[in-house]
Steps between C-alpha positions, in 0.01 A plus 500: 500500500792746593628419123196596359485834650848579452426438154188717477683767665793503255285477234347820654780649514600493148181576387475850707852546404449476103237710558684737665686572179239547286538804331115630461431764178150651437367705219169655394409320160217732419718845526755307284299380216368845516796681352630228303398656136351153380239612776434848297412305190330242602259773715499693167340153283294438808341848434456466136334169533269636777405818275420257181308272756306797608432635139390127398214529795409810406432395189278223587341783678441688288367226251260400799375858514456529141291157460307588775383842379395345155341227670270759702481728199347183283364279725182586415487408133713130600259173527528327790763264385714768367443671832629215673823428299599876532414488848685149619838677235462796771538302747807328429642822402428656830627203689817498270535903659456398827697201516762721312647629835586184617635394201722798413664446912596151428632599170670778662618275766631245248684742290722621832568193619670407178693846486584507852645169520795521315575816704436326816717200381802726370498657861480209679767354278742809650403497822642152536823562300585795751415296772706215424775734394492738810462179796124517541307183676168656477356806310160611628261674321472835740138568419372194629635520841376662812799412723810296431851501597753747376582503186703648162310691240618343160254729291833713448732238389238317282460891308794501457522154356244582259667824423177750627605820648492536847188737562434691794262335720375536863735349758391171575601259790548155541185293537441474899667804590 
């Protein structure tokens, strides 16, 4: 029995003291895909695709509003059947502009996740090359933690990795400080 804790203690032991020199990094992902410029352009196709998205359900819109005012305008002379066909076509049309919303966000949503990816990817990519080069165990992701231990900002040395200009930027502190 004395073995087996003499074992479990040494094993403790080595485990607190690899841990103790672990060399913890964080960084805030979202303020650097911000200014990388892959992030300008993609935010710049994201915009044009929303704007012909909107245009596209303005036109069905519009075609609703126009079908509908003919409809009223001549609904009088139709026969019943007529009536009906125009009637179940208006309809569709004017679930087609409601649904539209819905439609247009997933698109929307679609079309930035397949932009954005690549971005996140490429940073991701760097964070872990100036990790690996500069000693880092763990790199945290700063915006996702309330309190943690101590840490080193990398945001500056994966910048300069990717060869962005430092910008001016409100002090920030260490995660848990």
């Amino acid at each position: 029995m004395k073995k087996l804790i003499v074992a479990g203690t040494l094993v403790l032991v080595g485990f607190l003291g690899a841990n103790a020199q672990s060399k913890i990094g964080y960084i805030n992902t979202e303020e650097l895909i911000n200014v990388m410029p892959e992030a300008d352009k993609a935010n710049g196709e994201l915009q044009t695709y929303q704007g012909a998205l909107v245009q596209q359900g303005n036109e069905y819109l519009q075609e609703f509003n126009e079908k509908d005012s003919i409809f009223n305008a001549d609904s009088a002379k139709m026969t019943p059947a007529i009536k009906d066909f125009k009637r179940k076509d208006l309809i569709e049309l004017y679930q087609k502009v409601q649904g539209w919303n819905q439609t247009m966000q997933q698109m929307l949503n679609q079309k930035q996740q397949a932009l954005l990816k690549p971005i996140h990817d490429k940073a991701l990519d760097v964070i872990k090359t100036v990790a690996k080069e500069n000693g880092f165990t763990y790199i945290i992701d700063a915006s996702a933690l309330i309190v943690s231990p101590p840490g080193d900002d990398i945001l500056p040395l994966v910048k300069k990795k990717m060869g962005i200009a430092a910008t001016k930027t409100a002090p920030t502190t260490a995660p848990g400080q």
